[in-house]
Amino acid sequence: MFSFLERQPKFVNFLLSLLLLALIGWADVVTGYERSLVLFYCIPVLFAGRLCERYTAFFIAALACPIWAWADFVSGHEYFNGSTQAWEITVRGAFFFAVAVAVVAVRDRQAQTDAKLAVLERARKLEHQVTEITEHEQQRVGKELHNGLSQYLAALSCAMSSLKMDTEKTGSGALVAKAGEIERLLSESVKQARDLARNLAPVQHSGPGLAAALEELTSATTRRMGIECSFESAGEEAIRNDGLATYLYRIAQEAIDNAVEHGKASSISVQLSANPSAISLTVSDDGVGFSKSSKNADGVGISVMEYRAAIIGGQISVEEPASGGTTVACVVLAQGEEKA
Amino acid sequence: MSVTTGSGNPITVMLVEDHAIFREQLSELINRQPDMKVCGQTDRAADALQMIETEQPSIVLVDITLKGPSGLELLKDIKARDLRVPALVLSMHDELLYAERVLKAGARGYITKHETSKEVLSAIRRVVAGEVYLGTRMSARVLESFSTGAAPQQGVGQLTDRELEVFQLIGEGRGTREICGRLHLGVSTIDTYRARIKAKLNIESGNQLTHEAIRWVSQGQMSADGN
């Protein structure tokens, strides 16, 4: 009912509150002064405070006071003397005014809360957008690197190999050595460009692309960190959303980083399972456990994962199994996937 | 480097690659080899088919990304027309992503452009010699899949029909309330089933139960898709 009235123009509500006041004044006259209706005069004041401009409540309160006095007089209330009557009127007036102040205060508080919520909501949306834009931009740069610069570097590497072969036939030893050095450097640049592109755009396609990217991530962890990092997947074809795949990859990456850095793990196992209605990603390690690792840093890592999971409509859980270590799991249900 | 001048016919290589600069440099490198010669190059699958028929190369190097239909389409066409030329795919894409698919499409090998020129040349020679060429990571994966296979989860066989039903529904991402509705059972009954499943499968937490159930359903999905 309030929402209907809220949509009406302010002056309509003002007229309604005047009408209410008049009705209550009339009822007060009819019922006589022995039956006090003073509390009912608050109704138009509250009404005005809620549905009209904020100062209208004070106007109605100011108007309620003489109307009450008039009704009191008309219904034949006799006072001992004039000052008693004046006192009664003043007390009623103060009461109406206090009600008006209260309703306006509540209204202001409500407006402040609404504004704060709106700001928070905007900030949250903006945050999501920034994350998405960052991710998108990384993908773009990664793809550009992969399709553009990498191709040139590969071509350059071929050209250098040709040149090296020529110098081997005709050139001096120093030239051959230099050519060999350049060839090695080029080969290193090709590798670095590839790693960079992979880091920026790790998932080339959803589904099998995600599984391939995670396999690459786990084997790179084994290679670089000397940690046994295994990967297992089932049904990854069911993941058909590129954005979803990228976010799942980032979550796995974060969990592995945490396990290595804070968990002091010596073995990590990553599992991806997907079917048309649910996706599950778990990263388990045999480290010191979540509660014993350096809390601050881990806390940030987990909130980042939670944040990413929230974007794709998933949920993160962190547990310490009895066998030791930490298990980070992310579950995305199909309803969540549609949202992403 | 061994020089094999005059040892029979040189290996004739056809390049199907859309990046002109890479194609040029690669063809120059190949022509530098005493036992190899580029007999044609193009960036379109359609042209490639015609050229293969007229030139009859010993090997065709194919990129996945081409102008027009992709390298995968070209491989399928070569197979369909029974052109009997071994194809080696040379691409910027990760081998884990494409190797299996190109082999299925009829290629005899997959090598990424990140590999050194020496490795690329050696791959060409091996494919011409009749071998299948894959990078180390991909070979390891192929061997792995032979040795392990998809291990079915242990213990699911111990579940009763009703428990299995609940397990399946959890794996499909249904919440307890939805499971109650479907099976016409109360929340506490479902909780009992969950507890029993956890005990039988040696699962500690509700989250782990969800994960194991999703995994089980996903594995079933995979074998169903494979048929």
Coordinates of C-alpha atoms in Angstrom, one line a residue:
Chain A
M1 CA 0.0 0.0 0.0
F2 CA 2.9 2.3 0.9
S3 CA 4.6 1.7 -2.5
F4 CA 1.3 2.7 -4.2
L5 CA 1.2 5.9 -2.2
E6 CA 4.9 6.5 -2.7
R7 CA 4.3 6.7 -6.5
Q8 CA 1.6 9.4 -6.1
P9 CA 2.6 13.1 -6.4
K10 CA 3.6 14.7 -3.2
F11 CA 0.7 17.2 -3.1
V12 CA -1.8 14.3 -3.4
N13 CA -0.3 12.8 -0.2
F14 CA -0.3 16.2 1.4
L15 CA -4.1 16.6 0.7
L16 CA -4.6 13.1 2.0
S17 CA -2.9 13.9 5.3
L18 CA -5.0 17.1 5.6
L19 CA -8.1 15.0 5.0
L20 CA -7.0 12.5 7.6
L21 CA -6.4 15.3 10.1
A22 CA -9.8 16.7 9.4
L23 CA -11.5 13.3 9.8
I24 CA -9.8 12.8 13.2
G25 CA -10.7 16.3 14.3
W26 CA -14.3 15.6 13.3
A27 CA -14.2 12.2 15.1
D28 CA -12.8 14.0 18.2
V29 CA -15.7 16.4 18.2
V30 CA -18.2 13.6 17.8
T31 CA -16.8 11.3 20.5
G32 CA -16.6 14.1 23.1
Y33 CA -13.7 15.3 25.2
E34 CA -13.9 12.5 27.8
R35 CA -12.7 10.1 25.2
S36 CA -9.3 11.5 24.2
L37 CA -8.3 10.9 20.6
V38 CA -5.0 12.7 21.0
L39 CA -2.9 9.7 19.9
F40 CA -4.8 9.5 16.6
Y41 CA -3.6 12.9 15.6
C42 CA -0.1 11.3 15.2
I43 CA -1.5 9.3 12.2
P44 CA -1.6 12.3 9.7
V45 CA 1.8 13.5 11.1
L46 CA 3.4 10.1 10.5
F47 CA 1.7 9.9 7.1
A48 CA 3.0 13.2 6.0
G49 CA 6.5 12.5 7.4
R50 CA 6.7 9.2 5.4
L51 CA 5.0 10.2 2.1
C52 CA 5.4 14.0 1.7
E53 CA 8.4 16.4 1.8
R54 CA 10.1 16.2 5.1
Y55 CA 8.9 19.7 6.4
T56 CA 5.3 18.8 5.7
A57 CA 5.3 16.6 8.9
F58 CA 6.1 19.8 10.9
F59 CA 3.3 21.7 9.1
I60 CA 0.8 19.0 9.9
A61 CA 2.0 18.8 13.5
A62 CA 1.6 22.6 13.8
L63 CA -1.9 22.3 12.3
A64 CA -2.9 19.3 14.5
C65 CA -2.4 21.4 17.6
P66 CA -5.2 24.1 16.9
I67 CA -7.5 21.5 15.5
W68 CA -7.2 19.4 18.7
A69 CA -7.8 22.6 20.7
W70 CA -10.8 23.5 18.6
A71 CA -12.3 20.0 18.9
D72 CA -11.6 20.0 22.6
F73 CA -13.4 23.4 22.9
V74 CA -16.3 22.5 20.6
S75 CA -17.0 19.2 22.4
G76 CA -17.5 21.3 25.5
H77 CA -14.4 20.7 27.6
E78 CA -14.4 23.3 30.4
Y79 CA -11.2 24.3 32.1
F80 CA -10.6 25.6 35.6
N81 CA -8.9 28.7 34.1
G82 CA -7.3 29.9 30.9
S83 CA -3.7 29.1 31.8
T84 CA -4.6 25.4 32.4
Q85 CA -6.1 25.3 28.9
A86 CA -3.0 27.0 27.4
W87 CA -0.8 24.4 29.2
E88 CA -2.8 21.5 27.8
I89 CA -2.6 22.9 24.3
T90 CA 1.2 23.5 24.6
V91 CA 1.8 19.9 25.9
R92 CA -0.3 18.5 22.9
G93 CA 1.6 20.7 20.5
A94 CA 5.0 19.6 21.9
F95 CA 3.9 16.0 21.6
F96 CA 2.9 16.4 17.9
F97 CA 6.2 18.2 17.2
A98 CA 8.2 15.4 18.8
V99 CA 6.4 12.8 16.7
A100 CA 7.2 14.9 13.5
V101 CA 10.9 15.1 14.5
A102 CA 11.0 11.3 15.1
V103 CA 9.4 10.4 11.8
V104 CA 11.7 12.7 9.9
A105 CA 14.8 11.3 11.7
V106 CA 13.8 7.8 10.9
R107 CA 13.2 8.8 7.3
D108 CA 16.7 10.5 7.0
R109 CA 18.4 7.4 8.5
Q110 CA 16.6 5.2 6.0
A111 CA 17.7 7.4 3.2
Q112 CA 21.3 7.3 4.4
T113 CA 21.2 3.5 4.6
D114 CA 19.7 3.2 1.1
A115 CA 22.4 5.6 -0.2
K116 CA 25.2 3.6 1.4
L117 CA 23.8 0.3 0.0
A118 CA 23.5 1.8 -3.4
V119 CA 27.2 3.0 -3.2
L120 CA 28.3 -0.5 -2.1
E121 CA 26.3 -2.1 -4.8
R122 CA 27.9 0.2 -7.4
A123 CA 31.3 -0.4 -6.0
R124 CA 30.8 -4.2 -6.2
K125 CA 29.6 -3.9 -9.8
L126 CA 32.5 -1.7 -10.7
E127 CA 34.9 -4.2 -9.1
H128 CA 33.5 -7.0 -11.1
Q129 CA 33.8 -5.0 -14.2
V130 CA 37.4 -4.0 -13.4
T131 CA 38.2 -7.7 -12.9
E132 CA 36.6 -8.7 -16.1
I133 CA 38.3 -5.9 -18.1
T134 CA 41.6 -6.9 -16.6
E135 CA 41.1 -10.5 -17.5
H136 CA 39.9 -9.6 -21.0
E137 CA 42.8 -7.3 -21.6
Q138 CA 45.3 -10.0 -20.4
Q139 CA 43.6 -12.4 -22.8
R140 CA 43.9 -9.9 -25.7
V141 CA 47.5 -9.1 -25.1
G142 CA 48.3 -12.8 -24.6
K143 CA 46.6 -13.7 -27.9
E144 CA 48.3 -10.9 -29.7
L145 CA 51.6 -12.1 -28.4
H146 CA 50.8 -15.6 -29.5
N147 CA 49.5 -14.8 -33.0
G148 CA 51.8 -11.9 -33.7
L149 CA 55.2 -11.4 -32.0
S150 CA 55.7 -15.2 -31.4
Q151 CA 55.3 -15.8 -35.2
Y152 CA 58.0 -13.2 -36.0
L153 CA 60.3 -14.7 -33.4
A154 CA 59.8 -18.2 -34.8
A155 CA 60.5 -16.8 -38.2
L156 CA 63.6 -15.0 -36.9
S157 CA 64.8 -18.2 -35.3
C158 CA 64.5 -20.1 -38.6
A159 CA 66.4 -17.3 -40.4
M160 CA 69.1 -17.5 -37.8
S161 CA 69.4 -21.2 -38.2
S162 CA 69.9 -20.7 -42.0
L163 CA 72.5 -18.0 -41.3
K164 CA 74.3 -20.2 -38.9
M165 CA 74.5 -23.0 -41.5
D166 CA 76.0 -20.6 -44.0
T167 CA 78.6 -19.4 -41.6
E168 CA 79.5 -23.0 -40.7
K169 CA 80.3 -23.5 -44.4
T170 CA 82.3 -20.3 -45.1
G171 CA 82.8 -18.1 -42.0
S172 CA 85.5 -18.0 -39.4
G173 CA 85.3 -19.8 -36.0
A174 CA 84.4 -16.5 -34.2
L175 CA 81.5 -15.9 -36.6
V176 CA 80.1 -19.4 -36.1
A177 CA 80.4 -19.0 -32.4
K178 CA 78.5 -15.7 -32.5
A179 CA 75.8 -17.2 -34.8
G180 CA 75.4 -20.0 -32.3
E181 CA 75.0 -17.6 -29.5
I182 CA 72.4 -15.6 -31.3
E183 CA 70.5 -18.8 -32.2
R184 CA 70.5 -19.7 -28.5
L185 CA 69.3 -16.3 -27.4
L186 CA 66.6 -16.4 -30.0
S187 CA 65.5 -19.8 -28.9
E188 CA 65.3 -18.4 -25.3
S189 CA 63.2 -15.4 -26.5
V190 CA 60.8 -17.7 -28.3
K191 CA 60.4 -19.7 -25.0
Q192 CA 59.9 -16.5 -22.9
A193 CA 57.4 -15.1 -25.3
R194 CA 55.5 -18.4 -25.2
D195 CA 55.5 -18.5 -21.4
L196 CA 54.4 -14.9 -21.2
A197 CA 51.6 -15.5 -23.7
R198 CA 50.5 -18.6 -21.8
N199 CA 50.5 -16.7 -18.5
L200 CA 48.4 -13.9 -19.9
A201 CA 46.0 -16.1 -21.9
P202 CA 46.3 -19.5 -20.2
V203 CA 43.1 -21.0 -21.5
Q204 CA 42.9 -21.1 -25.3
H205 CA 39.5 -22.7 -25.4
S206 CA 37.0 -23.8 -22.9
G207 CA 36.7 -27.5 -22.0
P208 CA 39.6 -29.4 -23.4
G209 CA 41.5 -26.1 -23.4
L210 CA 41.1 -25.7 -19.7
A211 CA 42.2 -29.3 -19.1
A212 CA 45.3 -28.8 -21.3
A213 CA 46.1 -25.5 -19.5
L214 CA 45.8 -27.1 -16.1
E215 CA 48.0 -30.0 -17.2
E216 CA 50.5 -27.5 -18.4
L217 CA 50.2 -25.6 -15.1
T218 CA 50.7 -28.7 -13.0
S219 CA 53.6 -30.0 -15.0
A220 CA 55.3 -26.6 -14.9
T221 CA 54.9 -26.6 -11.1
T222 CA 56.6 -30.0 -11.0
R223 CA 59.4 -28.8 -13.2
R224 CA 60.1 -25.5 -11.6
M225 CA 59.4 -26.1 -8.0
G226 CA 60.4 -29.7 -7.7
I227 CA 57.0 -30.5 -6.2
E228 CA 55.0 -33.5 -7.2
C229 CA 52.0 -31.8 -8.8
S230 CA 49.5 -34.1 -10.6
F231 CA 46.4 -33.4 -12.6
E232 CA 43.3 -35.5 -13.3
S233 CA 40.2 -34.5 -15.1
A234 CA 36.9 -36.0 -16.2
G235 CA 34.1 -34.7 -18.4
E236 CA 35.8 -31.3 -19.1
E237 CA 34.0 -31.1 -22.4
A238 CA 31.0 -30.1 -20.4
I239 CA 32.6 -26.7 -19.7
R240 CA 31.5 -24.6 -22.6
N241 CA 32.1 -21.1 -21.4
D242 CA 35.5 -19.4 -22.0
G243 CA 35.1 -16.9 -19.2
L244 CA 34.3 -19.7 -16.7
A245 CA 37.3 -21.7 -17.9
T246 CA 39.6 -18.8 -17.4
Y247 CA 38.3 -18.1 -13.9
L248 CA 38.6 -21.7 -12.9
Y249 CA 42.2 -21.7 -14.1
R250 CA 43.0 -18.6 -12.1
I251 CA 41.5 -20.2 -9.0
A252 CA 43.6 -23.3 -9.5
Q253 CA 46.7 -21.2 -10.0
E254 CA 46.1 -19.3 -6.8
A255 CA 45.5 -22.5 -4.8
I256 CA 48.7 -24.0 -6.1
D257 CA 50.6 -20.8 -5.4
N258 CA 49.3 -20.9 -1.8
A259 CA 50.2 -24.5 -1.4
V260 CA 53.7 -23.9 -2.5
E261 CA 54.4 -20.6 -0.8
H262 CA 52.5 -20.9 2.5
G263 CA 51.6 -24.5 2.8
K264 CA 55.2 -25.8 2.2
A265 CA 53.6 -28.7 0.3
S266 CA 55.7 -31.5 -1.3
S267 CA 52.9 -32.9 -3.3
I268 CA 49.8 -31.3 -4.8
S269 CA 46.9 -32.9 -6.6
V270 CA 44.5 -31.0 -8.9
Q271 CA 41.2 -32.5 -10.0
L272 CA 38.7 -31.1 -12.4
S273 CA 35.4 -32.8 -12.8
A274 CA 32.6 -31.5 -15.0
N275 CA 29.1 -32.7 -16.0
P276 CA 26.3 -30.6 -17.5
S277 CA 24.9 -29.7 -14.1
A278 CA 28.0 -29.2 -11.9
I279 CA 31.7 -28.5 -12.0
S280 CA 34.1 -29.3 -9.3
L281 CA 37.7 -28.2 -9.0
T282 CA 39.9 -29.3 -6.1
V283 CA 43.5 -28.6 -5.2
S284 CA 44.8 -30.8 -2.3
D285 CA 48.2 -30.6 -0.8
D286 CA 50.1 -32.4 1.9
G287 CA 51.5 -29.2 3.5
V288 CA 51.3 -27.7 6.9
G289 CA 47.6 -27.0 6.7
F290 CA 45.7 -23.9 6.2
S291 CA 45.4 -22.9 9.9
K292 CA 49.2 -23.3 10.5
S293 CA 50.4 -21.4 7.5
S294 CA 51.1 -17.7 7.6
K295 CA 47.5 -16.5 8.0
N296 CA 47.6 -13.0 6.5
A297 CA 48.9 -13.9 3.1
D298 CA 46.7 -16.9 2.9
G299 CA 43.7 -15.0 3.9
V300 CA 44.2 -12.6 0.9
G301 CA 44.7 -15.6 -1.4
I302 CA 41.5 -17.2 -0.3
S303 CA 39.5 -14.0 -0.6
V304 CA 40.8 -13.6 -4.2
M305 CA 39.6 -17.1 -5.0
E306 CA 36.3 -16.5 -3.3
Y307 CA 35.9 -13.3 -5.3
R308 CA 36.6 -15.1 -8.6
A309 CA 34.3 -17.9 -7.7
A310 CA 31.5 -15.5 -6.9
I311 CA 31.8 -14.0 -10.4
I312 CA 31.2 -17.4 -12.0
G313 CA 28.5 -18.2 -9.4
G314 CA 30.7 -20.8 -7.6
Q315 CA 31.7 -21.4 -4.0
I316 CA 35.0 -22.0 -2.4
S317 CA 35.6 -24.2 0.5
V318 CA 38.9 -24.7 2.4
E319 CA 39.4 -27.7 4.5
E320 CA 42.0 -29.6 6.4
P321 CA 41.5 -33.3 6.0
A322 CA 42.5 -35.5 8.9
S323 CA 45.3 -36.9 6.8
G324 CA 46.9 -33.5 6.8
G325 CA 47.4 -30.7 4.3
T326 CA 44.8 -28.4 2.8
T327 CA 42.1 -29.0 0.3
V328 CA 40.7 -26.1 -1.6
A329 CA 37.5 -26.9 -3.5
C330 CA 35.5 -24.8 -5.9
V331 CA 32.0 -26.0 -6.9
V332 CA 30.0 -24.3 -9.7
L333 CA 26.5 -25.4 -10.3
A334 CA 24.8 -25.1 -13.7
Q335 CA 22.6 -22.3 -12.6
G336 CA 25.8 -20.4 -11.7
E337 CA 27.3 -21.1 -15.1
E338 CA 24.4 -19.4 -16.9
K339 CA 25.0 -16.3 -14.8
A340 CA 28.7 -16.1 -15.8
Chain B
M1 CA 76.5 -32.0 -39.6
S2 CA 76.3 -34.9 -42.0
V3 CA 76.2 -34.0 -45.6
T4 CA 74.3 -36.5 -47.7
T5 CA 74.7 -35.0 -51.2
G6 CA 73.5 -37.2 -54.0
S7 CA 72.0 -39.8 -51.8
G8 CA 68.8 -40.4 -53.9
N9 CA 65.9 -38.0 -54.3
P10 CA 65.7 -35.1 -51.9
I11 CA 62.8 -34.8 -49.6
T12 CA 60.2 -32.5 -51.2
V13 CA 58.3 -30.4 -48.7
M14 CA 55.1 -28.5 -49.2
L15 CA 54.4 -25.6 -46.8
V16 CA 50.8 -24.7 -46.0
E17 CA 51.1 -21.8 -43.6
D18 CA 49.3 -18.5 -43.3
H19 CA 52.1 -16.4 -41.8
A20 CA 54.1 -15.2 -44.8
I21 CA 57.2 -14.2 -43.0
F22 CA 57.5 -17.4 -41.1
R23 CA 56.8 -19.4 -44.3
E24 CA 59.5 -17.6 -46.2
Q25 CA 62.1 -18.1 -43.5
L26 CA 61.2 -21.7 -43.0
S27 CA 61.4 -22.4 -46.7
E28 CA 64.8 -20.9 -46.8
L29 CA 66.0 -23.0 -43.9
I30 CA 64.6 -26.1 -45.5
N31 CA 66.2 -25.3 -48.9
R32 CA 69.5 -24.9 -47.1
Q33 CA 69.3 -28.6 -46.1
P34 CA 71.2 -30.7 -48.6
D35 CA 68.5 -33.4 -48.5
M36 CA 65.4 -31.2 -48.6
K37 CA 63.7 -29.0 -51.0
V38 CA 60.5 -26.9 -50.8
C39 CA 58.3 -27.7 -53.8
G40 CA 55.5 -25.4 -53.1
Q41 CA 53.9 -23.1 -50.6
T42 CA 50.5 -21.6 -50.0
D43 CA 48.3 -20.1 -47.2
R44 CA 45.0 -21.7 -48.4
A45 CA 43.7 -25.2 -47.9
A46 CA 42.0 -25.3 -51.3
D47 CA 45.2 -24.4 -53.2
A48 CA 47.1 -26.9 -51.1
L49 CA 45.0 -29.8 -52.2
Q50 CA 45.5 -29.0 -55.9
M51 CA 49.3 -28.4 -55.4
I52 CA 49.6 -31.7 -53.6
E53 CA 48.0 -33.5 -56.5
T54 CA 50.3 -32.0 -59.1
E55 CA 53.6 -31.8 -57.1
Q56 CA 53.3 -35.1 -55.1
P57 CA 55.5 -33.9 -52.3
S58 CA 57.2 -36.3 -49.8
I59 CA 55.7 -34.4 -46.9
V60 CA 53.3 -31.6 -46.3
L61 CA 53.7 -29.2 -43.4
V62 CA 50.4 -27.8 -42.2
D63 CA 49.5 -25.0 -39.8
I64 CA 46.2 -25.1 -38.0
T65 CA 45.3 -21.5 -38.7
L66 CA 45.0 -20.9 -42.4
K67 CA 43.3 -18.4 -44.6
G68 CA 39.8 -20.0 -45.2
P69 CA 39.2 -23.5 -43.9
S70 CA 41.5 -24.6 -41.1
G71 CA 44.4 -27.1 -41.3
L72 CA 42.2 -29.7 -39.7
E73 CA 39.8 -29.5 -42.6
L74 CA 42.8 -29.8 -45.0
L75 CA 44.0 -33.0 -43.2
K76 CA 40.5 -34.5 -43.5
D77 CA 40.4 -33.7 -47.2
I78 CA 43.8 -35.2 -47.8
K79 CA 42.6 -38.4 -46.1
A80 CA 39.2 -38.3 -48.0
R81 CA 40.9 -37.9 -51.4
D82 CA 43.4 -40.6 -50.5
L83 CA 46.4 -38.5 -51.4
R84 CA 48.9 -40.7 -49.6
V85 CA 51.1 -37.8 -48.4
P86 CA 52.3 -37.8 -44.8
A87 CA 51.4 -34.5 -43.0
L88 CA 53.2 -32.9 -40.1
V89 CA 51.3 -30.2 -38.3
L90 CA 53.5 -27.2 -37.3
S91 CA 51.6 -24.7 -35.2
M92 CA 51.9 -22.1 -32.5
H93 CA 49.2 -23.9 -30.4
D94 CA 49.9 -26.1 -27.5
E95 CA 50.4 -29.7 -28.5
L96 CA 48.3 -30.9 -25.6
L97 CA 45.3 -29.1 -27.1
Y98 CA 45.6 -30.2 -30.8
A99 CA 47.9 -33.2 -31.1
E100 CA 45.2 -35.8 -30.5
R101 CA 42.8 -34.1 -32.9
V102 CA 45.2 -33.7 -35.7
L103 CA 46.4 -37.3 -35.4
K104 CA 42.7 -38.4 -35.6
A105 CA 42.3 -36.2 -38.7
G106 CA 45.1 -38.1 -40.4
A107 CA 48.3 -36.2 -39.6
R108 CA 51.5 -38.2 -38.8
G109 CA 52.9 -35.7 -36.3
Y110 CA 52.6 -32.5 -34.4
I111 CA 55.3 -30.0 -33.5
T112 CA 55.0 -26.5 -32.2
K113 CA 56.8 -23.5 -33.7
H114 CA 58.5 -22.9 -30.4
E115 CA 60.7 -25.9 -31.0
T116 CA 64.2 -25.2 -32.3
S117 CA 64.7 -25.3 -36.1
K118 CA 66.9 -28.4 -35.6
E119 CA 64.0 -30.2 -33.9
V120 CA 61.6 -29.2 -36.7
L121 CA 64.0 -30.5 -39.4
S122 CA 64.4 -33.8 -37.5
A123 CA 60.6 -34.1 -37.2
I124 CA 60.3 -33.7 -40.9
R125 CA 62.9 -36.5 -41.5
R126 CA 61.2 -38.8 -39.1
V127 CA 57.7 -38.4 -40.5
V128 CA 59.1 -38.9 -44.0
A129 CA 60.8 -42.1 -42.7
G130 CA 57.3 -43.3 -41.7
E131 CA 57.5 -42.6 -38.0
V132 CA 54.9 -40.7 -36.0
Y133 CA 56.3 -37.5 -34.4
L134 CA 55.1 -36.0 -31.1
G135 CA 56.7 -33.7 -28.6
T136 CA 58.0 -35.2 -25.4
R137 CA 55.1 -34.0 -23.3
M138 CA 52.5 -35.4 -25.7
S139 CA 54.3 -38.7 -26.0
A140 CA 54.4 -38.9 -22.2
R141 CA 50.6 -38.3 -22.1
V142 CA 49.9 -40.9 -24.7
L143 CA 51.9 -43.5 -22.8
E144 CA 50.3 -42.4 -19.5
S145 CA 46.8 -43.0 -20.9
F146 CA 47.9 -46.5 -21.9
S147 CA 49.4 -47.4 -18.6
T148 CA 46.7 -46.0 -16.2
G149 CA 43.4 -45.6 -18.1
A150 CA 40.6 -43.9 -16.2
A151 CA 40.6 -45.5 -12.8
P152 CA 37.0 -46.0 -11.6
Q153 CA 36.3 -44.7 -8.1
Q154 CA 36.5 -47.4 -5.5
G155 CA 33.7 -48.0 -3.1
V156 CA 30.8 -46.7 -5.1
G157 CA 29.9 -50.3 -5.7
Q158 CA 29.2 -50.7 -2.0
L159 CA 26.4 -48.2 -2.0
T160 CA 22.8 -49.4 -1.9
D161 CA 20.5 -48.3 -4.8
R162 CA 19.0 -45.5 -2.7
E163 CA 22.4 -44.3 -1.6
L164 CA 23.6 -44.3 -5.1
E165 CA 20.6 -42.4 -6.2
V166 CA 21.3 -39.7 -3.6
F167 CA 25.0 -39.7 -4.6
Q168 CA 24.1 -39.3 -8.2
L169 CA 21.8 -36.3 -7.4
I170 CA 24.5 -34.7 -5.3
G171 CA 26.8 -35.1 -8.3
E172 CA 24.3 -33.3 -10.5
G173 CA 24.5 -30.4 -8.2
R174 CA 21.1 -30.8 -6.5
G175 CA 20.7 -29.3 -3.1
T176 CA 19.4 -31.4 -0.2
R177 CA 15.9 -29.8 -0.5
E178 CA 15.7 -30.7 -4.1
I179 CA 16.8 -34.2 -3.4
C180 CA 14.1 -34.5 -0.8
G181 CA 11.5 -33.4 -3.3
R182 CA 12.6 -35.8 -5.9
L183 CA 12.9 -38.9 -3.7
H184 CA 9.9 -37.9 -1.5
L185 CA 12.1 -38.2 1.6
G186 CA 12.6 -36.0 4.6
V187 CA 15.7 -33.8 5.2
S188 CA 16.9 -36.0 8.1
T189 CA 16.6 -39.1 6.0
I190 CA 18.8 -37.5 3.3
D191 CA 21.2 -36.5 6.0
T192 CA 21.4 -40.1 7.1
Y193 CA 22.1 -41.2 3.6
R194 CA 24.8 -38.6 3.2
A195 CA 26.4 -39.8 6.4
R196 CA 26.3 -43.4 5.3
I197 CA 27.8 -42.6 1.9
K198 CA 30.5 -40.6 3.6
A199 CA 31.3 -43.6 5.9
K200 CA 31.3 -46.1 3.0
L201 CA 33.5 -44.0 0.7
N202 CA 35.7 -42.8 3.6
I203 CA 34.8 -39.2 3.0
E204 CA 35.4 -36.6 5.7
S205 CA 33.4 -33.6 4.9
G206 CA 30.2 -32.5 3.1
N207 CA 32.3 -30.5 0.6
Q208 CA 34.4 -33.5 -0.2
L209 CA 31.2 -35.5 -0.7
T210 CA 30.0 -33.0 -3.2
H211 CA 33.3 -33.1 -5.0
E212 CA 33.5 -36.9 -5.2
A213 CA 29.9 -37.1 -6.4
I214 CA 30.5 -34.5 -9.1
R215 CA 33.6 -36.5 -10.1
W216 CA 31.7 -39.7 -10.3
V217 CA 28.9 -38.2 -12.4
S218 CA 31.5 -36.5 -14.7
Q219 CA 33.3 -39.8 -15.3
G220 CA 30.1 -41.4 -16.2
Q221 CA 29.4 -38.6 -18.5
M222 CA 32.7 -39.1 -20.2
S223 CA 32.2 -42.7 -20.9
A224 CA 28.7 -42.1 -22.1
D225 CA 30.1 -39.4 -24.5
G226 CA 32.7 -41.7 -25.7
N227 CA 30.2 -44.2 -27.1

